[in-house]
Amino acid sequence: MSDNRVKNQGKENAMKKTFLDKFASKMRSFPRQVWLTIWKVGREDPRRFIHALKVGLSLTLVSLLYLMEPLFEGIGSNAIWAVMTVVVVLEFTVGATICKGLNRGLGTLCAGSLAFFIEYVANESGKIFRAVFIGTTVFLIGTAATYTRFFPKIKKNYDYGVVIFLLTFNLITVSSYRVHNVLRVAHERFYTIAIGCGICLLMSFFVFPNWSGEELHGSTVYKLESLARSIEACVSEYFQDEETVVEDNPSEDPIYKSYKAVLDSKSMDEILALHASWEPRHSRHCYRYPWQEYVKFGTVLRHFGYTAVALHGCLHSEIQTPKSIRALFKKPSIRVAGEVSKVLTELADSIRNRRRCSSGLLSDNLHLALQDLNNTIKSQPRLFLGSNHNQATNMLALAAAAAANQKQEKESGVSLSSVKTDSSALLEWKTRRMTDQSKENERKVLRPTLSKLAITSLEFSEALPFAAFASLLLEMAVRLDLVIEQVEELGRMAHFKEFKSEIEIIVSRENAQTGQRRQLPPNLPFQNIE
C-alpha cells in the first residue's frame, strides 16, 4: 500500500510540475503574442489604428467639458452624456456614424418634446391622478414604440432611434414625479448629446473619412478577383502532377478563403449599403447612387460562387480520376478556367474604374475553349461509356436476385414461426435471430467497403469524377452570363462612363496590377445598442 501511495504521489507531483512548466512558458510568450496580434491587426488595415486615434481624440475633446472649469459651470454634471455619446456613436465609417448620430439626436429630441407635453398636462392635476396618468402614458408609449420596431422600414433604419426615444422618455417622465426641474435637466442633456454627436460627425467627415459606399464598392471588386483566383487555383491543382495533400485545417486553404469571402458577404453588403444610403453625395455626381444594386449583384455572385465550392470539392472527393486520364483533358480545361477568370477580372476592372463593360466581353475565346473541351471529351467515348455493358447488367441482376432471395427467406421464416409453438421452435427461433444479428453486424461493417469496391470495379467510373468536374466548368460558363448582365445593370443605374477603347483596358489593368490589392472591409459598423 505504501509503495502505491508513493507512486501515486510521484505521478501527481510530475503532473503538477508539467502544468507549472506549461503555464510558465505561456506567461513568458504572452507579451510576444500580444505584440504580434497588435502588429497583425494594424498591418492588415492601417485605418484601424487611425480610427482608434480618432476615438481617443474625440473622447479627449468631450472630456474638456468636465476638465475645464468655465465649461463645467455652464453645462454641469450632464457633460458625462457627451462622453457616452462619443463612445456609442463614433463608428468606423461615416455612414454608420451618421446613422447612429441622427438616430440618437432625433430620438432624444422627440422623447424630450413628448415628455414636456406630458409634464405640462400632469401638472394641472392632483398627485394621485398625476401618478395614474404618468403610469398609463408610460404603458401606452412603451407598447406603441416597441411595436413599431417590428415594422421592416423602422427596424432597418430607425431601430436605434426608437430605443433611445424609449430610454429618454421614461427617464424624464418617471423622474418628473419625484424630481423638480427635470425638464431643465433634460434640456441640458440634449445639449450635451448634441455636442457629442457634433464632435463625432466632424471627426468622421474631416479626419481621414472612411465612406461606407467606397467600402462596398471595393469589396465588390475584391470578391470578383477572389473568385477569379480561386477558379484558376482549383483547376491548376486538379491537374498538377503531384498528389493533392488534404490539409488538417481546411480554413487555412487559400482557395477556401477566396470563395468563403464571397459566400459570407451577405450581411456585410446589406449593412454597408444601408449606411451608404445615409451618406451625402461626396462624389462629383449628385444623383442618388444605387447602393442596393450592389446587394443584388452580391446575391448573383454568391450563386456563381457555389460552383467554385463544388469545383473545390472535386479536389478532395473519395474517388478520383487517374492522373493519366486527367492529362488528356488538361489543356482544354485550363483554357476554359483561364477564360472564365479573364472575364471575371474584366468585370472587376470595370467596376473599379466605374466604366461600362466592353461589348465583346464574352469573346469567341471562351466559346472556342468550351468547344475544344467538348471535342476532347467526345474523342474519348470509351472512358465515359465503357466497353463491357454486360458487366454492369450482370451486377444489377445479381443484386436483384439477392434481394428476392432475402425476401423469400423472411416470408418462410414468418410462416414457420407461426406454426411451431413448442420449445424446440422457440429455441430454433432464438438461434436464428442471434445468427441474423451477427450477420447484420458484419454486413454493417463491410457494406461501405463492398460499396466502394463495387463502384470502382465499373469501367466507366474512372472518368466519371472528371465528368462532374467538366460539367461544373460548363455551369460556370453559363452562370457567367448572369453575372455580366448584373454588372451591366449596375453600370447603367450608377451612370458608369461609357467604354471607349482597348487602350483604356490596358491602362486600367496596369494600374490595378501595380496598385495595392483592395481587401474586403475588415471592420463592420455595429448595429447593437451599447
Coordinates of C-alpha atoms in Angstrom, one line a residue:
M1 CA 0.0 0.0 0.0
S2 CA 2.8 2.4 0.9
D3 CA 4.5 1.7 -2.5
N4 CA 1.3 2.6 -4.3
R5 CA 0.9 5.8 -2.4
V6 CA 4.4 6.8 -3.2
K7 CA 3.9 6.1 -6.9
N8 CA 0.6 8.0 -7.0
Q9 CA 2.2 10.9 -5.2
G10 CA 5.1 10.9 -7.6
K11 CA 2.6 11.0 -10.6
E12 CA 0.7 13.9 -9.0
N13 CA 3.9 15.8 -8.5
A14 CA 5.0 15.1 -12.1
M15 CA 1.6 16.3 -13.4
K16 CA 1.8 19.5 -11.3
K17 CA 5.3 20.2 -12.5
T18 CA 4.3 19.7 -16.1
F19 CA 1.3 22.0 -15.6
L20 CA 3.5 24.7 -14.0
D21 CA 6.1 24.4 -16.8
K22 CA 3.3 24.9 -19.4
F23 CA 1.9 27.8 -17.5
A24 CA 5.3 29.4 -17.1
S25 CA 6.1 29.0 -20.8
K26 CA 2.7 30.6 -21.8
M27 CA 3.4 33.5 -19.5
R28 CA 6.8 34.1 -21.0
S29 CA 5.4 34.1 -24.5
F30 CA 2.3 36.1 -23.6
P31 CA 3.9 39.6 -24.3
R32 CA 5.3 38.4 -27.6
Q33 CA 1.8 37.1 -28.6
V34 CA 0.2 40.3 -27.7
W35 CA 2.7 42.4 -29.7
L36 CA 2.3 40.1 -32.7
T37 CA -1.5 40.4 -32.5
I38 CA -1.3 44.2 -32.3
W39 CA 1.1 44.3 -35.3
K40 CA -1.0 41.9 -37.4
V41 CA -4.3 43.8 -36.8
G42 CA -2.6 47.1 -37.7
R43 CA -0.8 45.8 -40.7
E44 CA -3.9 44.2 -42.2
D45 CA -5.6 47.6 -42.3
P46 CA -3.8 50.7 -41.1
R47 CA -7.2 52.5 -40.9
R48 CA -7.9 50.6 -37.7
F49 CA -5.1 52.5 -36.0
I50 CA -6.3 55.8 -37.4
H51 CA -9.8 55.1 -36.2
A52 CA -8.6 54.3 -32.7
L53 CA -6.7 57.7 -32.7
K54 CA -9.9 59.4 -33.8
V55 CA -11.9 57.9 -31.0
G56 CA -9.2 58.8 -28.4
L57 CA -9.1 62.4 -29.7
S58 CA -12.9 62.7 -29.6
L59 CA -13.0 61.5 -26.0
T60 CA -10.3 64.0 -25.0
L61 CA -12.3 66.9 -26.6
V62 CA -15.6 66.0 -24.8
S63 CA -13.7 65.4 -21.6
L64 CA -12.8 69.1 -21.6
L65 CA -16.4 69.8 -20.7
Y66 CA -15.6 68.3 -17.4
L67 CA -12.0 69.3 -17.0
M68 CA -12.3 73.0 -17.9
E69 CA -14.0 75.0 -15.1
P70 CA -15.8 77.5 -17.3
L71 CA -17.4 74.8 -19.5
F72 CA -18.3 72.7 -16.4
E73 CA -20.1 75.6 -14.8
G74 CA -22.1 76.2 -17.9
I75 CA -23.1 72.5 -18.5
G76 CA -22.7 70.8 -15.2
S77 CA -22.6 67.2 -14.4
N78 CA -24.6 66.3 -17.5
A79 CA -21.4 66.6 -19.5
I80 CA -20.9 62.9 -19.0
W81 CA -23.6 62.3 -21.6
A82 CA -21.3 63.8 -24.2
V83 CA -18.7 61.2 -23.3
M84 CA -21.3 58.4 -23.5
T85 CA -22.4 59.7 -26.9
V86 CA -18.9 59.6 -28.4
V87 CA -18.4 56.1 -27.2
V88 CA -21.6 54.8 -28.7
V89 CA -22.0 56.9 -31.9
L90 CA -18.5 57.2 -33.4
E91 CA -18.2 54.2 -35.8
F92 CA -15.6 53.1 -38.3
T93 CA -17.4 54.5 -41.4
V94 CA -19.1 57.9 -42.0
G95 CA -22.4 56.3 -42.9
A96 CA -22.6 54.3 -39.6
T97 CA -21.7 57.4 -37.6
I98 CA -24.4 59.5 -39.3
C99 CA -27.0 56.7 -38.9
K100 CA -26.3 56.4 -35.2
G101 CA -25.8 60.1 -34.5
L102 CA -29.1 61.2 -36.2
N103 CA -31.0 58.4 -34.6
R104 CA -29.7 59.3 -31.2
G105 CA -30.4 63.0 -31.7
L106 CA -33.9 62.6 -33.2
G107 CA -34.8 60.0 -30.5
T108 CA -33.7 62.4 -27.7
L109 CA -35.5 65.4 -29.3
C110 CA -38.8 63.5 -29.8
A111 CA -38.7 62.0 -26.4
G112 CA -37.9 65.4 -24.7
S113 CA -40.7 67.1 -26.6
L114 CA -43.3 64.4 -25.7
A115 CA -42.1 64.3 -22.1
F116 CA -42.6 68.1 -21.9
F117 CA -46.2 67.8 -23.1
I118 CA -46.9 65.0 -20.6
E119 CA -45.4 67.1 -17.8
Y120 CA -47.5 70.1 -18.8
V121 CA -50.7 68.0 -18.7
A122 CA -49.8 66.2 -15.4
N123 CA -49.0 69.4 -13.5
E124 CA -52.6 70.6 -13.9
S125 CA -54.0 67.6 -11.9
G126 CA -53.7 66.2 -8.4
K127 CA -50.9 64.0 -7.1
I128 CA -52.9 60.7 -7.4
F129 CA -54.3 61.5 -10.8
R130 CA -50.8 62.5 -11.9
A131 CA -49.3 59.2 -10.9
V132 CA -52.0 57.3 -12.7
F133 CA -51.7 59.5 -15.7
I134 CA -47.9 59.0 -15.9
G135 CA -48.1 55.2 -15.4
T136 CA -50.8 55.0 -18.2
T137 CA -48.7 57.2 -20.5
V138 CA -45.6 55.1 -20.0
F139 CA -47.5 51.9 -20.7
L140 CA -49.1 53.2 -23.9
I141 CA -46.0 54.9 -25.3
G142 CA -43.8 51.9 -24.4
T143 CA -46.2 49.5 -26.1
A144 CA -46.6 51.6 -29.2
A145 CA -42.9 52.4 -29.6
T146 CA -41.9 48.7 -29.1
Y147 CA -44.5 47.5 -31.6
T148 CA -43.2 50.0 -34.3
R149 CA -39.8 48.3 -34.0
F150 CA -41.2 45.3 -35.8
F151 CA -42.0 47.4 -38.9
P152 CA -39.5 46.5 -41.6
K153 CA -38.5 50.0 -42.5
I154 CA -38.3 51.2 -38.9
K155 CA -36.3 48.1 -37.9
K156 CA -33.9 48.7 -40.7
N157 CA -33.3 52.4 -40.4
Y158 CA -34.5 53.7 -37.1
D159 CA -34.3 50.9 -34.6
Y160 CA -31.6 52.6 -32.5
G161 CA -33.5 55.8 -32.5
V162 CA -36.6 54.1 -31.2
V163 CA -34.6 52.6 -28.3
I164 CA -33.1 55.9 -27.4
F165 CA -36.6 57.5 -27.6
L166 CA -38.0 54.9 -25.1
L167 CA -35.0 55.3 -22.8
T168 CA -35.1 59.1 -22.7
F169 CA -38.8 59.3 -22.4
N170 CA -39.0 57.0 -19.5
L171 CA -36.1 58.7 -17.7
I172 CA -37.7 62.1 -18.0
T173 CA -41.3 61.2 -17.4
V174 CA -40.9 58.9 -14.5
S175 CA -38.3 61.1 -12.8
S176 CA -40.5 64.2 -13.1
Y177 CA -42.8 62.7 -10.4
R178 CA -40.2 62.9 -7.7
V179 CA -37.5 65.4 -9.1
H180 CA -38.2 69.0 -9.6
N181 CA -36.9 70.9 -12.7
V182 CA -36.4 67.6 -14.5
L183 CA -37.2 69.3 -17.8
R184 CA -34.2 71.6 -17.3
V185 CA -32.0 68.6 -16.8
A186 CA -33.4 67.1 -20.0
H187 CA -32.7 70.3 -21.8
E188 CA -29.1 70.2 -20.6
R189 CA -28.7 66.5 -21.6
F190 CA -30.0 67.3 -25.1
Y191 CA -27.3 69.9 -25.5
T192 CA -24.5 67.6 -24.3
I193 CA -25.7 64.8 -26.6
A194 CA -25.8 67.3 -29.5
I195 CA -22.2 68.3 -28.6
G196 CA -21.1 64.7 -28.6
C197 CA -22.8 63.9 -31.9
G198 CA -21.3 67.1 -33.5
I199 CA -17.8 66.0 -32.5
C200 CA -18.4 62.5 -33.9
L201 CA -19.6 63.9 -37.2
L202 CA -16.7 66.3 -37.5
M203 CA -14.2 63.6 -36.8
S204 CA -15.9 61.2 -39.3
F205 CA -16.2 63.8 -42.1
F206 CA -12.9 65.7 -42.0
V207 CA -10.3 63.4 -40.3
F208 CA -9.4 60.6 -42.7
P209 CA -13.0 59.7 -43.5
N210 CA -13.9 56.1 -44.3
W211 CA -17.0 56.0 -46.6
S212 CA -19.4 53.0 -46.4
G213 CA -20.1 53.4 -50.1
E214 CA -16.4 53.1 -51.0
E215 CA -16.1 50.1 -48.7
L216 CA -19.0 48.4 -50.5
H217 CA -17.6 49.3 -53.9
G218 CA -14.1 48.0 -53.1
S219 CA -15.5 44.8 -51.5
T220 CA -17.4 44.0 -54.8
V221 CA -14.2 44.4 -56.8
Y222 CA -12.3 42.2 -54.3
K223 CA -15.0 39.4 -54.5
L224 CA -14.8 39.2 -58.3
E225 CA -11.0 39.0 -58.1
S226 CA -11.2 36.3 -55.4
L227 CA -13.4 34.1 -57.5
A228 CA -11.2 34.5 -60.5
R229 CA -8.2 33.4 -58.4
S230 CA -10.0 30.5 -56.7
I231 CA -11.2 29.1 -60.1
E232 CA -7.7 29.2 -61.6
A233 CA -6.2 27.7 -58.5
C234 CA -8.8 24.9 -58.4
V235 CA -8.1 23.8 -62.0
S236 CA -4.4 24.1 -61.6
E237 CA -4.3 22.0 -58.5
Y238 CA -6.7 19.4 -60.1
F239 CA -4.2 18.8 -63.0
Q240 CA -1.0 19.1 -61.1
D241 CA 1.4 16.2 -61.3
E242 CA 1.9 15.8 -57.5
E243 CA -0.8 14.2 -55.3
T244 CA -3.1 16.7 -53.6
V245 CA -2.4 16.9 -49.9
V246 CA -5.6 17.4 -47.8
E247 CA -4.8 19.8 -45.0
D248 CA -5.9 19.2 -41.4
N249 CA -7.4 22.7 -41.2
P250 CA -9.4 23.5 -44.3
S251 CA -9.8 27.1 -43.3
E252 CA -6.1 27.7 -44.0
D253 CA -6.6 26.7 -47.6
P254 CA -6.2 29.9 -49.8
I255 CA -8.8 28.6 -52.2
Y256 CA -11.3 28.1 -49.4
K257 CA -10.5 31.6 -48.1
S258 CA -11.1 33.1 -51.6
Y259 CA -14.6 31.9 -52.1
K260 CA -15.6 32.0 -48.5
A261 CA -15.2 35.8 -48.6
V262 CA -17.9 35.8 -51.3
L263 CA -20.3 33.4 -49.6
D264 CA -20.1 35.1 -46.2
S265 CA -20.6 38.7 -47.6
K266 CA -24.5 38.9 -47.5
S267 CA -24.9 40.6 -44.1
M268 CA -21.8 42.8 -44.7
D269 CA -23.2 44.0 -48.1
E270 CA -26.6 44.8 -46.6
I271 CA -25.1 46.8 -43.7
L272 CA -22.7 48.8 -45.9
A273 CA -25.5 49.5 -48.4
L274 CA -27.7 50.7 -45.6
H275 CA -25.1 53.1 -44.1
A276 CA -24.0 54.3 -47.6
S277 CA -27.6 55.5 -48.2
W278 CA -27.2 57.8 -45.2
E279 CA -24.0 59.4 -46.5
P280 CA -24.1 62.6 -48.5
R281 CA -23.2 62.7 -52.2
H282 CA -19.4 63.2 -51.7
S283 CA -18.6 62.5 -55.3
R284 CA -18.9 64.8 -58.3
H285 CA -22.2 63.3 -59.2
C286 CA -25.2 64.4 -57.1
Y287 CA -27.7 61.8 -58.2
R288 CA -28.9 59.0 -55.8
Y289 CA -26.4 56.2 -56.0
P290 CA -28.0 52.7 -56.4
W291 CA -26.3 51.0 -53.5
Q292 CA -29.0 48.3 -53.4
E293 CA -27.8 47.2 -56.8
Y294 CA -24.5 46.2 -55.2
V295 CA -26.5 44.0 -52.8
K296 CA -28.3 42.3 -55.8
F297 CA -25.0 41.8 -57.5
G298 CA -23.6 40.2 -54.4
T299 CA -26.5 37.7 -54.4
V300 CA -25.8 36.8 -58.1
L301 CA -22.1 36.5 -57.3
R302 CA -22.8 34.1 -54.4
H303 CA -24.9 31.9 -56.7
F304 CA -21.9 31.8 -59.0
G305 CA -19.6 31.1 -56.1
Y306 CA -21.4 27.9 -55.3
T307 CA -19.9 26.4 -58.5
A308 CA -16.4 27.3 -57.2
V309 CA -17.3 25.5 -53.9
A310 CA -18.3 22.4 -55.9
L311 CA -15.2 22.6 -58.0
H312 CA -13.0 22.8 -54.9
G313 CA -14.9 19.7 -53.6
C314 CA -13.8 17.7 -56.6
L315 CA -10.2 18.1 -55.4
H316 CA -10.9 16.1 -52.2
S317 CA -13.5 13.6 -53.4
E318 CA -13.1 9.9 -52.4
I319 CA -13.0 8.6 -55.9
Q320 CA -10.5 10.4 -58.2
T321 CA -9.8 10.1 -61.9
P322 CA -6.3 8.7 -62.5
K323 CA -3.6 11.2 -63.5
S324 CA -3.1 9.6 -66.8
I325 CA -6.7 10.2 -67.8
R326 CA -6.8 13.7 -66.4
A327 CA -3.8 14.6 -68.6
L328 CA -5.9 14.0 -71.7
F329 CA -8.2 16.9 -70.7
K330 CA -5.7 19.2 -69.0
K331 CA -5.1 21.8 -71.7
P332 CA -8.8 22.5 -72.7
S333 CA -9.9 22.5 -69.0
I334 CA -7.2 25.0 -68.0
R335 CA -8.1 27.1 -71.1
V336 CA -11.8 27.3 -70.1
A337 CA -10.9 28.2 -66.5
G338 CA -8.5 30.9 -67.7
E339 CA -11.1 32.4 -70.0
V340 CA -13.7 32.4 -67.1
S341 CA -11.2 34.1 -64.8
K342 CA -10.3 36.6 -67.5
V343 CA -13.9 37.6 -67.8
L344 CA -14.3 38.0 -64.0
T345 CA -11.1 40.1 -63.9
E346 CA -12.5 42.3 -66.7
L347 CA -15.7 42.8 -64.7
A348 CA -13.6 43.7 -61.6
D349 CA -11.7 46.3 -63.6
S350 CA -15.0 47.7 -65.0
I351 CA -16.4 48.2 -61.5
R352 CA -13.2 49.5 -60.1
N353 CA -12.9 52.2 -62.8
R354 CA -16.7 52.8 -62.9
R355 CA -16.9 52.3 -66.6
R356 CA -19.1 50.1 -68.8
C357 CA -18.1 46.7 -69.9
S358 CA -16.9 46.2 -73.5
S359 CA -19.5 44.8 -75.9
G360 CA -17.3 41.8 -76.7
L361 CA -16.6 40.8 -73.1
L362 CA -17.8 37.2 -73.7
S363 CA -15.5 36.9 -76.7
D364 CA -15.1 34.0 -79.0
N365 CA -12.1 32.7 -77.0
L366 CA -14.4 31.3 -74.3
H367 CA -16.7 29.6 -76.8
L368 CA -13.7 28.2 -78.6
A369 CA -12.3 26.9 -75.3
L370 CA -15.6 25.2 -74.5
Q371 CA -15.8 23.7 -78.0
D372 CA -12.2 22.4 -77.6
L373 CA -13.1 20.7 -74.3
N374 CA -16.3 19.2 -75.8
N375 CA -14.3 17.8 -78.8
T376 CA -11.7 16.4 -76.5
I377 CA -14.4 14.6 -74.4
K378 CA -16.1 13.2 -77.5
S379 CA -12.8 11.9 -78.7
Q380 CA -12.7 9.5 -75.7
P381 CA -16.1 7.8 -75.6
R382 CA -14.8 4.6 -74.1
L383 CA -13.7 6.4 -70.9
F384 CA -17.2 7.7 -70.2
L385 CA -19.5 5.0 -71.7
G386 CA -17.4 1.9 -71.0
S387 CA -16.9 -1.2 -73.3
N388 CA -18.3 -4.0 -71.2
H389 CA -22.0 -3.2 -70.7
N390 CA -22.8 -6.7 -69.7
Q391 CA -20.7 -6.4 -66.5
A392 CA -22.9 -3.7 -65.1
T393 CA -26.1 -5.5 -66.2
N394 CA -24.9 -8.8 -64.6
M395 CA -24.1 -6.9 -61.3
L396 CA -27.6 -5.4 -61.3
A397 CA -29.2 -8.8 -62.0
L398 CA -27.2 -10.4 -59.1
A399 CA -28.3 -7.7 -56.8
A400 CA -31.9 -8.1 -57.7
A401 CA -31.7 -11.9 -57.2
A402 CA -30.1 -11.5 -53.8
A403 CA -32.9 -9.1 -52.7
A404 CA -35.6 -11.5 -53.9
N405 CA -34.0 -14.5 -52.1
Q406 CA -33.7 -12.4 -48.9
K407 CA -37.4 -11.5 -49.1
Q408 CA -38.4 -15.2 -49.7
E409 CA -36.4 -16.3 -46.6
K410 CA -38.1 -13.7 -44.5
E411 CA -41.5 -14.8 -45.6
S412 CA -40.7 -18.5 -45.0
G413 CA -39.3 -17.7 -41.6
V414 CA -42.5 -15.9 -40.6
S415 CA -44.8 -18.8 -41.7
L416 CA -42.7 -21.5 -39.8
S417 CA -42.6 -19.5 -36.6
S418 CA -46.4 -19.1 -36.7
V419 CA -46.9 -22.9 -36.9
K420 CA -44.3 -24.2 -34.4
T421 CA -45.2 -23.5 -30.8
D422 CA -43.2 -25.9 -28.8
S423 CA -39.9 -25.4 -27.0
S424 CA -37.8 -26.6 -29.9
A425 CA -39.4 -24.0 -32.2
L426 CA -38.6 -21.3 -29.6
L427 CA -35.0 -22.5 -29.3
E428 CA -34.7 -22.5 -33.1
W429 CA -36.2 -19.0 -33.4
K430 CA -33.7 -17.7 -30.8
T431 CA -30.7 -19.3 -32.6
R432 CA -31.8 -18.0 -36.0
R433 CA -32.3 -14.5 -34.5
M434 CA -28.8 -14.5 -33.0
T435 CA -27.3 -15.6 -36.3
D436 CA -29.2 -13.0 -38.2
Q437 CA -28.0 -10.3 -35.8
S438 CA -24.4 -11.3 -36.2
K439 CA -24.7 -11.4 -40.0
E440 CA -26.3 -7.9 -39.8
N441 CA -23.5 -6.6 -37.8
E442 CA -20.9 -8.0 -40.2
R443 CA -22.9 -6.5 -43.1
K444 CA -22.9 -3.1 -41.5
V445 CA -19.2 -3.2 -41.1
L446 CA -18.5 -4.5 -44.6
R447 CA -21.1 -2.5 -46.5
P448 CA -19.0 0.7 -47.1
T449 CA -16.0 -1.3 -48.3
L450 CA -18.1 -3.5 -50.6
S451 CA -19.9 -0.5 -52.0
K452 CA -16.6 1.3 -52.8
L453 CA -15.2 -1.9 -54.4
A454 CA -18.4 -2.3 -56.4
I455 CA -18.2 1.3 -57.7
T456 CA -14.5 1.2 -58.5
S457 CA -15.0 -2.1 -60.4
L458 CA -17.1 -0.4 -63.0
E459 CA -15.1 0.5 -66.1
F460 CA -16.6 4.0 -66.6
S461 CA -16.1 5.0 -63.0
E462 CA -12.5 6.1 -63.7
A463 CA -13.6 9.0 -65.9
L464 CA -16.9 9.7 -64.0
P465 CA -15.3 12.1 -61.4
F466 CA -13.8 14.1 -64.3
A467 CA -17.2 14.3 -66.0
A468 CA -18.6 16.0 -62.9
F469 CA -15.6 18.4 -62.9
A470 CA -16.1 19.2 -66.6
S471 CA -19.9 19.8 -66.0
L472 CA -19.0 22.4 -63.3
L473 CA -16.8 24.2 -65.7
L474 CA -19.7 24.3 -68.2
E475 CA -22.0 25.5 -65.4
M476 CA -19.6 28.4 -64.7
A477 CA -19.6 29.5 -68.3
V478 CA -23.5 29.5 -68.3
R479 CA -23.8 31.4 -65.0
L480 CA -21.2 33.9 -66.2
D481 CA -23.9 35.4 -68.4
L482 CA -26.0 36.3 -65.3
V483 CA -23.0 38.0 -63.7
I484 CA -22.3 40.1 -66.8
E485 CA -26.0 41.1 -67.0
Q486 CA -26.0 42.3 -63.4
V487 CA -22.8 44.3 -63.9
E488 CA -24.3 45.9 -67.0
E489 CA -27.4 46.8 -65.0
L490 CA -25.3 48.2 -62.2
G491 CA -23.3 50.3 -64.6
R492 CA -26.5 51.6 -66.2
M493 CA -28.1 52.7 -62.9
A494 CA -24.9 54.0 -61.5
H495 CA -24.1 56.0 -64.7
F496 CA -20.8 54.5 -65.3
K497 CA -18.8 56.1 -68.1
E498 CA -19.0 54.5 -71.5
F499 CA -16.4 52.1 -72.8
K500 CA -14.1 53.9 -75.1
S501 CA -11.2 51.8 -76.5
E502 CA -8.9 48.9 -75.9
I503 CA -6.2 51.3 -74.7
E504 CA -8.3 52.1 -71.7
I505 CA -8.4 48.5 -70.7
I506 CA -4.7 48.0 -70.9
V507 CA -4.1 51.1 -68.8
S508 CA -6.6 50.1 -66.2
R509 CA -5.1 46.6 -65.9
E510 CA -1.6 48.0 -65.4
N511 CA -2.9 50.3 -62.7
A512 CA -4.7 47.5 -61.0
Q513 CA -1.6 45.3 -61.1
T514 CA 0.8 48.0 -59.8
G515 CA -1.6 49.2 -57.1
Q516 CA -2.2 47.6 -53.9
R517 CA -4.9 44.9 -54.0
R518 CA -8.1 46.0 -52.3
Q519 CA -9.2 43.9 -49.4
L520 CA -12.6 43.3 -48.0
P521 CA -13.7 45.7 -45.4
P522 CA -12.2 44.4 -42.2
N523 CA -14.4 46.4 -39.8
L524 CA -18.1 46.5 -40.0
P525 CA -20.3 49.1 -38.4
F526 CA -22.1 47.8 -35.4
Q527 CA -25.8 47.8 -35.0
N528 CA -26.1 46.8 -31.4
I529 CA -27.1 49.1 -28.6
E530 CA -24.5 49.9 -26.0

